[in-house]
């Protein structure tokens, strides 16, 4: 029995795992999810429209400058309709206009000028007009870009894009 060879045992190597790369990946994932969570938060545009909330018991306006809102409806085939105030009792009746210098820009400039003059009499010279832009699903993207360009050209900084339509507005777009 003494002639049997001895079992050779292999030398055990120390097992050391380098976690440097894992830490780097972990930090990248944490940063990614923090940024993604921040970008998911909804951005809200606060419209300060005061007591004119569209309710039935709103006071009637004595001067057209008291209502600072103008609604623009964008329809199919480059249709553009605007009105001032509420559609049920508008200060300025709904009107079809064209895009450009002699169309909606002319109306926006005139309306904004009258509102700024009225606000200046009240001691609030920087309180301008608020425009509500309502594009339909059938309007094209170019029309929305055109009306946003008009806001920039006229200098209106308070505007909102609202995708919801009242039944009266839908009827108005279908009728005219």
Tab-separated table of N, CA and C in Angstrom:
chain	number	residue	atom	x	y	z
A	1	UNK	N	0.775	-1.183	0.000
A	1	UNK	CA	0.000	0.000	0.000
A	1	UNK	C	0.823	1.257	0.000
A	2	UNK	N	1.965	1.072	0.270
A	2	UNK	CA	2.792	2.256	0.323
A	2	UNK	C	3.155	2.760	-1.060
A	3	UNK	N	2.878	2.004	-2.056
A	3	UNK	CA	3.216	2.414	-3.396
A	3	UNK	C	2.149	3.304	-4.041
A	4	UNK	N	1.072	3.492	-3.392
A	4	UNK	CA	0.003	4.320	-3.960
A	4	UNK	C	0.432	5.793	-3.978
A	5	UNK	N	0.164	6.389	-5.087
A	5	UNK	CA	0.557	7.808	-5.138
A	5	UNK	C	-0.325	8.661	-4.217
A	6	UNK	N	0.256	9.692	-3.702
A	6	UNK	CA	-0.478	10.594	-2.826
A	6	UNK	C	-1.384	11.491	-3.675
A	7	UNK	N	-2.544	11.756	-3.120
A	7	UNK	CA	-3.450	12.666	-3.817
A	7	UNK	C	-2.893	14.076	-3.725
A	8	UNK	N	-2.830	14.672	-4.863
A	8	UNK	CA	-2.329	16.045	-4.886
A	8	UNK	C	-3.527	16.982	-4.776
A	9	UNK	N	-3.497	17.762	-3.811
A	9	UNK	CA	-4.590	18.726	-3.635
A	9	UNK	C	-4.195	20.032	-4.279
A	10	UNK	N	-5.174	20.586	-4.987
A	10	UNK	CA	-4.882	21.866	-5.620
A	10	UNK	C	-4.933	22.974	-4.581
A	11	UNK	N	-4.135	23.938	-4.839
A	11	UNK	CA	-4.063	25.058	-3.926
A	11	UNK	C	-5.280	25.948	-4.153
A	12	UNK	N	-5.990	26.274	-3.093
A	12	UNK	CA	-7.181	27.121	-3.227
A	12	UNK	C	-6.754	28.565	-3.399
A	13	UNK	N	-7.372	29.182	-4.433
A	13	UNK	CA	-7.108	30.597	-4.667
A	13	UNK	C	-8.102	31.419	-3.849
A	14	UNK	N	-7.674	32.559	-3.440
A	14	UNK	CA	-8.603	33.407	-2.680
A	14	UNK	C	-9.650	33.974	-3.647
A	15	UNK	N	-10.894	33.918	-3.260
A	15	UNK	CA	-11.979	34.431	-4.113
A	15	UNK	C	-12.295	35.846	-3.678
A	16	UNK	N	-11.932	36.734	-4.510
A	16	UNK	CA	-12.180	38.149	-4.222
A	16	UNK	C	-12.924	38.718	-5.429
A	17	UNK	N	-14.116	39.264	-5.186
A	17	UNK	CA	-14.929	39.807	-6.253
A	17	UNK	C	-14.808	41.329	-6.221
A	18	UNK	N	-14.471	41.879	-7.359
A	18	UNK	CA	-14.348	43.333	-7.467
A	18	UNK	C	-15.720	43.918	-7.813
A	19	UNK	N	-16.313	44.689	-6.904
A	19	UNK	CA	-17.659	45.250	-7.079
A	19	UNK	C	-17.650	46.693	-7.577
A	20	UNK	N	-16.522	47.170	-8.035
A	20	UNK	CA	-16.438	48.553	-8.505
A	20	UNK	C	-17.394	48.807	-9.665
A	21	UNK	N	-17.428	47.895	-10.617
A	21	UNK	CA	-18.311	48.073	-11.770
A	21	UNK	C	-19.779	48.017	-11.342
A	22	UNK	N	-20.115	47.152	-10.408
A	22	UNK	CA	-21.487	47.031	-9.925
A	22	UNK	C	-21.946	48.309	-9.228
A	23	UNK	N	-21.077	48.941	-8.490
A	23	UNK	CA	-21.416	50.202	-7.823
A	23	UNK	C	-21.670	51.289	-8.863
A	24	UNK	N	-20.866	51.336	-9.887
A	24	UNK	CA	-21.051	52.334	-10.944
A	24	UNK	C	-22.389	52.138	-11.652
A	25	UNK	N	-22.722	50.901	-11.971
A	25	UNK	CA	-23.992	50.612	-12.629
A	25	UNK	C	-25.158	50.968	-11.714
A	26	UNK	N	-25.025	50.676	-10.424
A	26	UNK	CA	-26.083	51.000	-9.467
A	26	UNK	C	-26.339	52.500	-9.419
A	27	UNK	N	-25.278	53.285	-9.359
A	27	UNK	CA	-25.448	54.736	-9.338
A	27	UNK	C	-26.071	55.255	-10.631
A	28	UNK	N	-25.686	54.697	-11.756
A	28	UNK	CA	-26.292	55.106	-13.027
A	28	UNK	C	-27.781	54.784	-13.054
A	29	UNK	N	-28.153	53.613	-12.553
A	29	UNK	CA	-29.575	53.252	-12.504
A	29	UNK	C	-30.357	54.175	-11.564
A	30	UNK	N	-29.793	54.501	-10.425
A	30	UNK	CA	-30.462	55.411	-9.488
A	30	UNK	C	-30.672	56.767	-10.136
A	31	UNK	N	-29.648	57.288	-10.791
A	31	UNK	CA	-29.767	58.596	-11.459
A	31	UNK	C	-30.812	58.528	-12.569
A	32	UNK	N	-30.804	57.450	-13.351
A	32	UNK	CA	-31.777	57.311	-14.431
A	32	UNK	C	-33.205	57.342	-13.896
A	33	UNK	N	-33.481	56.577	-12.853
A	33	UNK	CA	-34.848	56.523	-12.336
A	33	UNK	C	-35.260	57.832	-11.659
A	34	UNK	N	-34.315	58.544	-11.061
A	34	UNK	CA	-34.649	59.847	-10.480
A	34	UNK	C	-35.020	60.840	-11.571
A	35	UNK	N	-34.270	60.865	-12.649
A	35	UNK	CA	-34.563	61.774	-13.764
A	35	UNK	C	-35.869	61.385	-14.444
A	36	UNK	N	-36.085	60.087	-14.646
A	36	UNK	CA	-37.320	59.627	-15.280
A	36	UNK	C	-38.531	59.988	-14.429
A	37	UNK	N	-38.424	59.854	-13.122
A	37	UNK	CA	-39.542	60.213	-12.236
A	37	UNK	C	-39.814	61.708	-12.284
A	38	UNK	N	-38.775	62.510	-12.375
A	38	UNK	CA	-38.961	63.971	-12.445
A	38	UNK	C	-39.626	64.374	-13.757
A	39	UNK	N	-39.271	63.704	-14.845
A	39	UNK	CA	-39.855	64.038	-16.139
A	39	UNK	C	-41.294	63.550	-16.269
A	40	UNK	N	-41.693	62.566	-15.472
A	40	UNK	CA	-43.054	62.051	-15.536
A	40	UNK	C	-44.052	62.960	-14.850
A	41	UNK	N	-43.604	63.870	-13.996
A	41	UNK	CA	-44.524	64.746	-13.280
A	41	UNK	C	-45.268	65.619	-14.288
A	42	UNK	N	-46.583	65.753	-14.130
A	42	UNK	CA	-47.346	66.567	-15.084
A	42	UNK	C	-47.010	68.045	-14.935
A	43	UNK	N	-46.931	68.704	-16.059
A	43	UNK	CA	-46.694	70.148	-16.062
A	43	UNK	C	-48.048	70.832	-16.183
A	44	UNK	N	-48.362	71.723	-15.280
A	44	UNK	CA	-49.667	72.361	-15.232
A	44	UNK	C	-49.520	73.833	-15.536
A	45	UNK	N	-50.398	74.312	-16.412
A	45	UNK	CA	-50.446	75.726	-16.728
A	45	UNK	C	-51.569	76.342	-15.915
A	46	UNK	N	-51.231	77.257	-15.021
A	46	UNK	CA	-52.217	77.884	-14.163
A	46	UNK	C	-52.825	79.075	-14.888
A	47	UNK	N	-54.116	78.993	-15.149
A	47	UNK	CA	-54.812	80.101	-15.777
A	47	UNK	C	-55.472	80.943	-14.701
A	48	UNK	N	-55.035	82.149	-14.551
A	48	UNK	CA	-55.638	83.042	-13.575
A	48	UNK	C	-56.759	83.806	-14.263
A	49	UNK	N	-57.956	83.223	-14.206
A	49	UNK	CA	-59.075	83.871	-14.881
A	49	UNK	C	-60.035	84.506	-13.898
A	50	UNK	N	-59.654	84.558	-12.640
A	50	UNK	CA	-60.438	85.288	-11.664
A	50	UNK	C	-61.813	84.703	-11.441
A	51	UNK	N	-62.804	85.586	-11.328
A	51	UNK	CA	-64.159	85.136	-11.016
A	51	UNK	C	-64.888	84.615	-12.237
A	52	UNK	N	-64.331	84.744	-13.425
A	52	UNK	CA	-64.987	84.261	-14.631
A	52	UNK	C	-64.673	82.786	-14.817
A	53	UNK	N	-65.408	81.941	-14.127
A	53	UNK	CA	-65.178	80.511	-14.219
A	53	UNK	C	-66.179	79.836	-15.131
A	54	UNK	N	-67.015	80.593	-15.799
A	54	UNK	CA	-67.967	80.010	-16.718
A	54	UNK	C	-69.218	79.499	-16.045
A	55	UNK	N	-69.486	79.918	-14.832
A	55	UNK	CA	-70.677	79.440	-14.148
A	55	UNK	C	-71.886	80.291	-14.538
A	56	UNK	N	-73.054	79.839	-14.142
A	56	UNK	CA	-74.287	80.523	-14.551
A	56	UNK	C	-74.497	81.848	-13.841
A	57	UNK	N	-73.969	81.997	-12.634
A	57	UNK	CA	-74.223	83.217	-11.879
A	57	UNK	C	-73.066	84.216	-11.954
A	58	UNK	N	-72.308	84.171	-13.048
A	58	UNK	CA	-71.215	85.124	-13.229
A	58	UNK	C	-71.786	86.509	-13.490
A	59	UNK	N	-71.117	87.535	-13.025
A	59	UNK	CA	-71.632	88.880	-13.280
A	59	UNK	C	-71.516	89.234	-14.756
A	60	UNK	N	-72.458	90.022	-15.219
A	60	UNK	CA	-72.367	90.468	-16.610
A	60	UNK	C	-71.281	91.533	-16.702
A	61	UNK	N	-70.678	91.622	-17.863
A	61	UNK	CA	-69.572	92.546	-18.053
A	61	UNK	C	-70.100	93.885	-18.535
A	62	UNK	N	-69.599	94.938	-17.905
A	62	UNK	CA	-70.005	96.283	-18.296
A	62	UNK	C	-69.137	96.806	-19.428
A	63	UNK	N	-67.933	96.322	-19.514
A	63	UNK	CA	-66.988	96.735	-20.543
A	63	UNK	C	-66.328	95.482	-21.090
A	64	UNK	N	-66.077	95.440	-22.389
A	64	UNK	CA	-65.514	94.214	-22.972
A	64	UNK	C	-64.105	93.921	-22.487
A	65	UNK	N	-63.427	94.905	-21.907
A	65	UNK	CA	-62.092	94.682	-21.363
A	65	UNK	C	-62.099	93.902	-20.064
A	66	UNK	N	-63.285	93.772	-19.441
A	66	UNK	CA	-63.361	93.039	-18.185
A	66	UNK	C	-63.173	91.542	-18.390
A	67	UNK	N	-63.521	91.041	-19.545
A	67	UNK	CA	-63.296	89.630	-19.844
A	67	UNK	C	-62.062	89.548	-20.727
A	68	UNK	N	-60.989	88.961	-20.194
A	68	UNK	CA	-59.716	88.953	-20.901
A	68	UNK	C	-59.512	87.713	-21.750
A	69	UNK	N	-60.521	86.849	-21.874
A	69	UNK	CA	-60.316	85.603	-22.597
A	69	UNK	C	-60.798	85.686	-24.038
A	70	UNK	N	-60.067	85.003	-24.899
A	70	UNK	CA	-60.437	84.855	-26.301
A	70	UNK	C	-60.200	83.388	-26.635
A	71	UNK	N	-61.187	82.741	-27.227
A	71	UNK	CA	-61.075	81.327	-27.557
A	71	UNK	C	-60.909	81.170	-29.057
A	72	UNK	N	-59.939	80.356	-29.458
A	72	UNK	CA	-59.666	80.084	-30.867
A	72	UNK	C	-59.929	78.602	-31.107
A	73	UNK	N	-60.814	78.298	-32.055
A	73	UNK	CA	-61.130	76.916	-32.419
A	73	UNK	C	-60.453	76.601	-33.746
A	74	UNK	N	-59.657	75.543	-33.779
A	74	UNK	CA	-58.970	75.125	-34.994
A	74	UNK	C	-59.688	73.904	-35.554
A	75	UNK	N	-60.256	74.042	-36.744
A	75	UNK	CA	-60.987	72.943	-37.362
A	75	UNK	C	-60.239	72.351	-38.536
A	76	UNK	N	-60.923	71.459	-39.236
A	76	UNK	CA	-60.300	70.828	-40.401
A	76	UNK	C	-60.307	71.792	-41.589
A	77	UNK	N	-59.472	71.520	-42.566
A	77	UNK	CA	-59.337	72.332	-43.781
A	77	UNK	C	-58.980	73.784	-43.466
A	78	UNK	N	-58.065	73.990	-42.534
A	78	UNK	CA	-57.554	75.319	-42.159
A	78	UNK	C	-58.638	76.257	-41.640
A	79	UNK	N	-59.701	75.717	-41.066
A	79	UNK	CA	-60.779	76.538	-40.513
A	79	UNK	C	-60.342	77.102	-39.169
A	80	UNK	N	-60.590	78.392	-38.963
A	80	UNK	CA	-60.225	79.070	-37.726
A	80	UNK	C	-61.407	79.931	-37.299
A	81	UNK	N	-61.950	79.657	-36.121
A	81	UNK	CA	-63.066	80.425	-35.577
A	81	UNK	C	-62.633	80.961	-34.222
A	82	UNK	N	-62.965	82.210	-33.941
A	82	UNK	CA	-62.651	82.760	-32.625
A	82	UNK	C	-63.882	83.465	-32.077
A	83	UNK	N	-63.939	83.554	-30.750
A	83	UNK	CA	-64.977	84.329	-30.075
A	83	UNK	C	-64.408	84.827	-28.753
A	84	UNK	N	-65.046	85.858	-28.207
A	84	UNK	CA	-64.604	86.477	-26.964
A	84	UNK	C	-65.656	86.201	-25.898
A	85	UNK	N	-65.206	85.783	-24.734
A	85	UNK	CA	-66.121	85.487	-23.638
A	85	UNK	C	-66.593	84.051	-23.702
A	86	UNK	N	-67.786	83.815	-23.166
A	86	UNK	CA	-68.376	82.485	-23.192
A	86	UNK	C	-69.211	82.327	-24.449
A	87	UNK	N	-69.249	81.125	-24.981
A	87	UNK	CA	-69.987	80.886	-26.222
A	87	UNK	C	-71.487	81.075	-26.013
A	88	UNK	N	-71.994	80.766	-24.821
A	88	UNK	CA	-73.422	80.927	-24.546
A	88	UNK	C	-73.832	82.398	-24.556
A	89	UNK	N	-72.978	83.276	-24.066
A	89	UNK	CA	-73.253	84.720	-24.082
A	89	UNK	C	-71.962	85.456	-24.445
A	90	UNK	N	-71.582	85.399	-25.720
A	90	UNK	CA	-70.285	85.983	-26.108
A	90	UNK	C	-70.309	87.511	-26.109
A	91	UNK	N	-69.162	88.071	-25.794
A	91	UNK	CA	-68.988	89.516	-25.902
A	91	UNK	C	-68.822	89.871	-27.372
A	92	UNK	N	-68.088	89.040	-28.090
A	92	UNK	CA	-67.927	89.189	-29.525
A	92	UNK	C	-68.329	87.882	-30.169
A	93	UNK	N	-69.279	87.923	-31.070
A	93	UNK	CA	-69.845	86.725	-31.698
A	93	UNK	C	-68.758	85.904	-32.413
A	94	UNK	N	-68.951	84.591	-32.497
A	94	UNK	CA	-67.986	83.752	-33.222
A	94	UNK	C	-67.825	84.212	-34.670
A	95	UNK	N	-66.579	84.221	-35.109
A	95	UNK	CA	-66.269	84.720	-36.449
A	95	UNK	C	-65.197	83.837	-37.076
A	96	UNK	N	-65.371	83.521	-38.359
A	96	UNK	CA	-64.364	82.765	-39.099
A	96	UNK	C	-63.357	83.753	-39.664
A	97	UNK	N	-62.084	83.506	-39.399
A	97	UNK	CA	-61.015	84.363	-39.925
A	97	UNK	C	-59.940	83.478	-40.546
A	98	UNK	N	-59.053	84.103	-41.265
A	98	UNK	CA	-57.937	83.393	-41.900
A	98	UNK	C	-56.698	83.508	-41.015
A	99	UNK	N	-55.719	82.702	-41.301
A	99	UNK	CA	-54.434	82.813	-40.628
A	99	UNK	C	-53.668	83.971	-41.259
A	100	UNK	N	-52.740	84.531	-40.507
A	100	UNK	CA	-51.845	85.521	-41.070
A	100	UNK	C	-52.123	86.944	-40.635
A	101	UNK	N	-51.456	87.850	-41.328
A	101	UNK	CA	-51.419	89.263	-40.960
A	101	UNK	C	-52.794	89.931	-40.995
A	102	UNK	N	-53.568	89.676	-42.010
A	102	UNK	CA	-54.867	90.326	-42.149
A	102	UNK	C	-55.996	89.527	-41.507
A	103	UNK	N	-55.692	88.382	-40.934
A	103	UNK	CA	-56.713	87.542	-40.332
A	103	UNK	C	-56.662	87.597	-38.822
A	104	UNK	N	-56.236	86.496	-38.228
A	104	UNK	CA	-56.258	86.351	-36.779
A	104	UNK	C	-55.288	87.308	-36.092
A	105	UNK	N	-54.168	87.614	-36.724
A	105	UNK	CA	-53.199	88.528	-36.104
A	105	UNK	C	-53.807	89.909	-35.896
A	106	UNK	N	-54.541	90.393	-36.883
A	106	UNK	CA	-55.195	91.700	-36.792
A	106	UNK	C	-56.201	91.710	-35.634
A	107	UNK	N	-56.971	90.628	-35.501
A	107	UNK	CA	-57.961	90.528	-34.423
A	107	UNK	C	-57.283	90.461	-33.056
A	108	UNK	N	-56.211	89.667	-32.950
A	108	UNK	CA	-55.500	89.537	-31.683
A	108	UNK	C	-54.860	90.857	-31.257
A	109	UNK	N	-54.264	91.561	-32.212
A	109	UNK	CA	-53.641	92.853	-31.894
A	109	UNK	C	-54.677	93.858	-31.393
A	110	UNK	N	-55.816	93.939	-32.087
A	110	UNK	CA	-56.855	94.894	-31.697
A	110	UNK	C	-57.419	94.545	-30.320
A	111	UNK	N	-57.693	93.281	-30.089
A	111	UNK	CA	-58.275	92.850	-28.808
A	111	UNK	C	-57.280	93.062	-27.674
A	112	UNK	N	-56.033	92.688	-27.876
A	112	UNK	CA	-55.018	92.851	-26.839
A	112	UNK	C	-54.797	94.327	-26.524
A	113	UNK	N	-54.833	95.163	-27.545
A	113	UNK	CA	-54.653	96.610	-27.331
A	113	UNK	C	-55.785	97.173	-26.477
A	114	UNK	N	-57.024	96.790	-26.778
A	114	UNK	CA	-58.145	97.319	-26.001
A	114	UNK	C	-58.109	96.817	-24.556
A	115	UNK	N	-57.686	95.576	-24.357
A	115	UNK	CA	-57.608	95.043	-22.990
A	115	UNK	C	-56.493	95.727	-22.209
A	116	UNK	N	-55.347	95.960	-22.844
A	116	UNK	CA	-54.246	96.647	-22.164
A	116	UNK	C	-54.621	98.082	-21.814
A	117	UNK	N	-55.356	98.754	-22.696
A	117	UNK	CA	-55.809	100.116	-22.400
A	117	UNK	C	-56.776	100.112	-21.219
A	118	UNK	N	-57.696	99.157	-21.200
A	118	UNK	CA	-58.654	99.067	-20.104
A	118	UNK	C	-57.941	98.725	-18.796
A	119	UNK	N	-56.974	97.824	-18.844
A	119	UNK	CA	-56.218	97.445	-17.645
A	119	UNK	C	-55.381	98.603	-17.135
A	120	UNK	N	-54.848	99.420	-18.049
A	120	UNK	CA	-54.040	100.573	-17.641
A	120	UNK	C	-54.904	101.581	-16.884
A	121	UNK	N	-56.175	101.728	-17.279
A	121	UNK	CA	-57.089	102.630	-16.565
A	121	UNK	C	-57.319	102.142	-15.139
A	122	UNK	N	-57.285	100.832	-14.939
A	122	UNK	CA	-57.494	100.254	-13.619
A	122	UNK	C	-56.205	100.203	-12.800
A	123	UNK	N	-55.089	100.578	-13.408
A	123	UNK	CA	-53.810	100.557	-12.703
A	123	UNK	C	-53.064	99.240	-12.824
A	124	UNK	N	-53.448	98.406	-13.772
A	124	UNK	CA	-52.764	97.122	-14.003
A	124	UNK	C	-52.312	97.076	-15.464
A	125	UNK	N	-51.295	97.854	-15.835
A	125	UNK	CA	-50.943	97.990	-17.258
A	125	UNK	C	-50.380	96.728	-17.915
A	126	UNK	N	-49.930	95.759	-17.149
A	126	UNK	CA	-49.345	94.572	-17.774
A	126	UNK	C	-50.311	93.402	-17.858
A	127	UNK	N	-51.552	93.605	-17.434
A	127	UNK	CA	-52.519	92.511	-17.445
A	127	UNK	C	-53.175	92.434	-18.819
A	128	UNK	N	-52.657	91.520	-19.655
A	128	UNK	CA	-53.136	91.394	-21.033
A	128	UNK	C	-54.175	90.305	-21.200
A	129	UNK	N	-54.268	89.822	-22.410
A	129	UNK	CA	-55.287	88.867	-22.795
A	129	UNK	C	-54.813	87.434	-22.571
A	130	UNK	N	-55.787	86.535	-22.313
A	130	UNK	CA	-55.535	85.103	-22.228
A	130	UNK	C	-56.237	84.448	-23.403
A	131	UNK	N	-55.489	83.658	-24.177
A	131	UNK	CA	-56.047	82.994	-25.352
A	131	UNK	C	-56.151	81.499	-25.059
A	132	UNK	N	-57.319	80.938	-25.340
A	132	UNK	CA	-57.546	79.503	-25.195
A	132	UNK	C	-57.587	78.919	-26.598
A	133	UNK	N	-56.628	78.057	-26.898
A	133	UNK	CA	-56.512	77.449	-28.228
A	133	UNK	C	-57.076	76.039	-28.147
A	134	UNK	N	-58.055	75.743	-28.995
A	134	UNK	CA	-58.699	74.424	-28.985
A	134	UNK	C	-58.576	73.779	-30.360
A	135	UNK	N	-57.555	72.942	-30.561
A	135	UNK	CA	-57.432	72.234	-31.841
A	135	UNK	C	-58.312	70.981	-31.844
A	136	UNK	N	-58.989	70.722	-32.952
A	136	UNK	CA	-59.764	69.487	-33.081
A	136	UNK	C	-58.836	68.363	-33.498
A	137	UNK	N	-59.348	67.143	-33.457
A	137	UNK	CA	-58.551	66.000	-33.891
A	137	UNK	C	-58.345	66.023	-35.401
A	138	UNK	N	-59.217	66.744	-36.110
A	138	UNK	CA	-59.118	66.808	-37.567
A	138	UNK	C	-58.266	67.989	-38.038
A	139	UNK	N	-57.905	68.907	-37.144
A	139	UNK	CA	-57.034	70.013	-37.548
A	139	UNK	C	-55.615	69.479	-37.692
A	140	UNK	N	-54.825	70.163	-38.520
A	140	UNK	CA	-53.467	69.660	-38.727
A	140	UNK	C	-52.472	70.367	-37.813
A	141	UNK	N	-51.322	69.753	-37.666
A	141	UNK	CA	-50.286	70.255	-36.769
A	141	UNK	C	-49.774	71.628	-37.217
A	142	UNK	N	-49.737	71.854	-38.525
A	142	UNK	CA	-49.265	73.142	-39.044
A	142	UNK	C	-50.135	74.301	-38.578
A	143	UNK	N	-51.451	74.068	-38.462
A	143	UNK	CA	-52.343	75.127	-37.983
A	143	UNK	C	-52.049	75.479	-36.531
A	144	UNK	N	-51.754	74.473	-35.723
A	144	UNK	CA	-51.406	74.729	-34.327
A	144	UNK	C	-50.107	75.519	-34.234
A	145	UNK	N	-49.140	75.158	-35.054
A	145	UNK	CA	-47.868	75.887	-35.068
A	145	UNK	C	-48.100	77.328	-35.533
A	146	UNK	N	-48.966	77.511	-36.537
A	146	UNK	CA	-49.262	78.861	-37.030
A	146	UNK	C	-49.880	79.736	-35.945
A	147	UNK	N	-50.833	79.192	-35.183
A	147	UNK	CA	-51.475	80.006	-34.155
A	147	UNK	C	-50.508	80.293	-33.006
A	148	UNK	N	-49.602	79.348	-32.701
A	148	UNK	CA	-48.581	79.613	-31.682
A	148	UNK	C	-47.595	80.680	-32.168
A	149	UNK	N	-47.297	80.686	-33.462
A	149	UNK	CA	-46.465	81.751	-34.022
A	149	UNK	C	-47.148	83.101	-33.878
A	150	UNK	N	-48.458	83.125	-34.098
A	150	UNK	CA	-49.209	84.387	-33.951
A	150	UNK	C	-49.154	84.882	-32.506
A	151	UNK	N	-49.205	83.964	-31.530
A	151	UNK	CA	-49.100	84.366	-30.115
A	151	UNK	C	-47.755	85.048	-29.864
A	152	UNK	N	-46.709	84.481	-30.455
A	152	UNK	CA	-45.366	85.038	-30.281
A	152	UNK	C	-45.248	86.400	-30.965
A	153	UNK	N	-45.775	86.516	-32.171
A	153	UNK	CA	-45.689	87.766	-32.933
A	153	UNK	C	-46.454	88.877	-32.228
A	154	UNK	N	-47.657	88.582	-31.762
A	154	UNK	CA	-48.500	89.591	-31.112
A	154	UNK	C	-47.975	89.922	-29.718
A	155	UNK	N	-47.266	88.988	-29.094
A	155	UNK	CA	-46.717	89.236	-27.765
A	155	UNK	C	-47.633	88.760	-26.648
A	156	UNK	N	-48.489	87.808	-26.936
A	156	UNK	CA	-49.377	87.258	-25.919
A	156	UNK	C	-48.632	86.127	-25.218
A	157	UNK	N	-48.454	86.280	-23.910
A	157	UNK	CA	-47.702	85.282	-23.153
A	157	UNK	C	-48.607	84.351	-22.362
A	158	UNK	N	-49.859	84.696	-22.247
A	158	UNK	CA	-50.791	83.878	-21.474
A	158	UNK	C	-51.750	83.176	-22.424
A	159	UNK	N	-51.439	81.905	-22.715
A	159	UNK	CA	-52.307	81.120	-23.588
A	159	UNK	C	-52.245	79.660	-23.153
A	160	UNK	N	-53.278	78.903	-23.527
A	160	UNK	CA	-53.340	77.489	-23.172
A	160	UNK	C	-53.894	76.703	-24.346
A	161	UNK	N	-53.411	75.484	-24.501
A	161	UNK	CA	-53.924	74.571	-25.524
A	161	UNK	C	-54.819	73.567	-24.802
A	162	UNK	N	-56.101	73.592	-25.132
A	162	UNK	CA	-57.093	72.759	-24.460
A	162	UNK	C	-57.731	71.829	-25.488
A	163	UNK	N	-57.607	70.513	-25.324
A	163	UNK	CA	-58.158	69.599	-26.332
A	163	UNK	C	-59.650	69.305	-26.167
A	164	UNK	N	-60.267	69.693	-25.055
A	164	UNK	CA	-61.673	69.387	-24.824
A	164	UNK	C	-62.576	70.447	-25.447
A	165	UNK	N	-63.700	69.990	-25.988
A	165	UNK	CA	-64.678	70.880	-26.597
A	165	UNK	C	-66.006	70.733	-25.879
A	166	UNK	N	-66.732	71.838	-25.757
A	166	UNK	CA	-68.102	71.767	-25.264
A	166	UNK	C	-68.981	71.344	-26.439
A	167	UNK	N	-70.163	70.827	-26.178
A	167	UNK	CA	-71.052	70.458	-27.289
A	167	UNK	C	-71.390	71.644	-28.190
A	168	UNK	N	-71.521	72.835	-27.605
A	168	UNK	CA	-71.824	74.030	-28.403
A	168	UNK	C	-70.683	74.359	-29.360
A	169	UNK	N	-69.446	74.199	-28.882
A	169	UNK	CA	-68.292	74.476	-29.739
A	169	UNK	C	-68.199	73.460	-30.868
A	170	UNK	N	-68.505	72.206	-30.577
A	170	UNK	CA	-68.491	71.184	-31.618
A	170	UNK	C	-69.547	71.471	-32.684
A	171	UNK	N	-70.731	71.910	-32.235
A	171	UNK	CA	-71.783	72.283	-33.184
A	171	UNK	C	-71.375	73.481	-34.030
A	172	UNK	N	-70.712	74.445	-33.399
A	172	UNK	CA	-70.257	75.643	-34.118
A	172	UNK	C	-69.259	75.267	-35.211
A	173	UNK	N	-68.315	74.380	-34.902
A	173	UNK	CA	-67.343	73.950	-35.907
A	173	UNK	C	-68.007	73.169	-37.048
A	174	UNK	N	-68.998	72.371	-36.708
A	174	UNK	CA	-69.676	71.573	-37.729
A	174	UNK	C	-70.582	72.442	-38.602
A	175	UNK	N	-71.158	73.496	-37.998
A	175	UNK	CA	-72.112	74.342	-38.720
A	175	UNK	C	-71.443	75.275	-39.688
A	176	UNK	N	-70.428	75.997	-39.219
A	176	UNK	CA	-69.848	77.058	-40.057
A	176	UNK	C	-68.934	76.505	-41.083
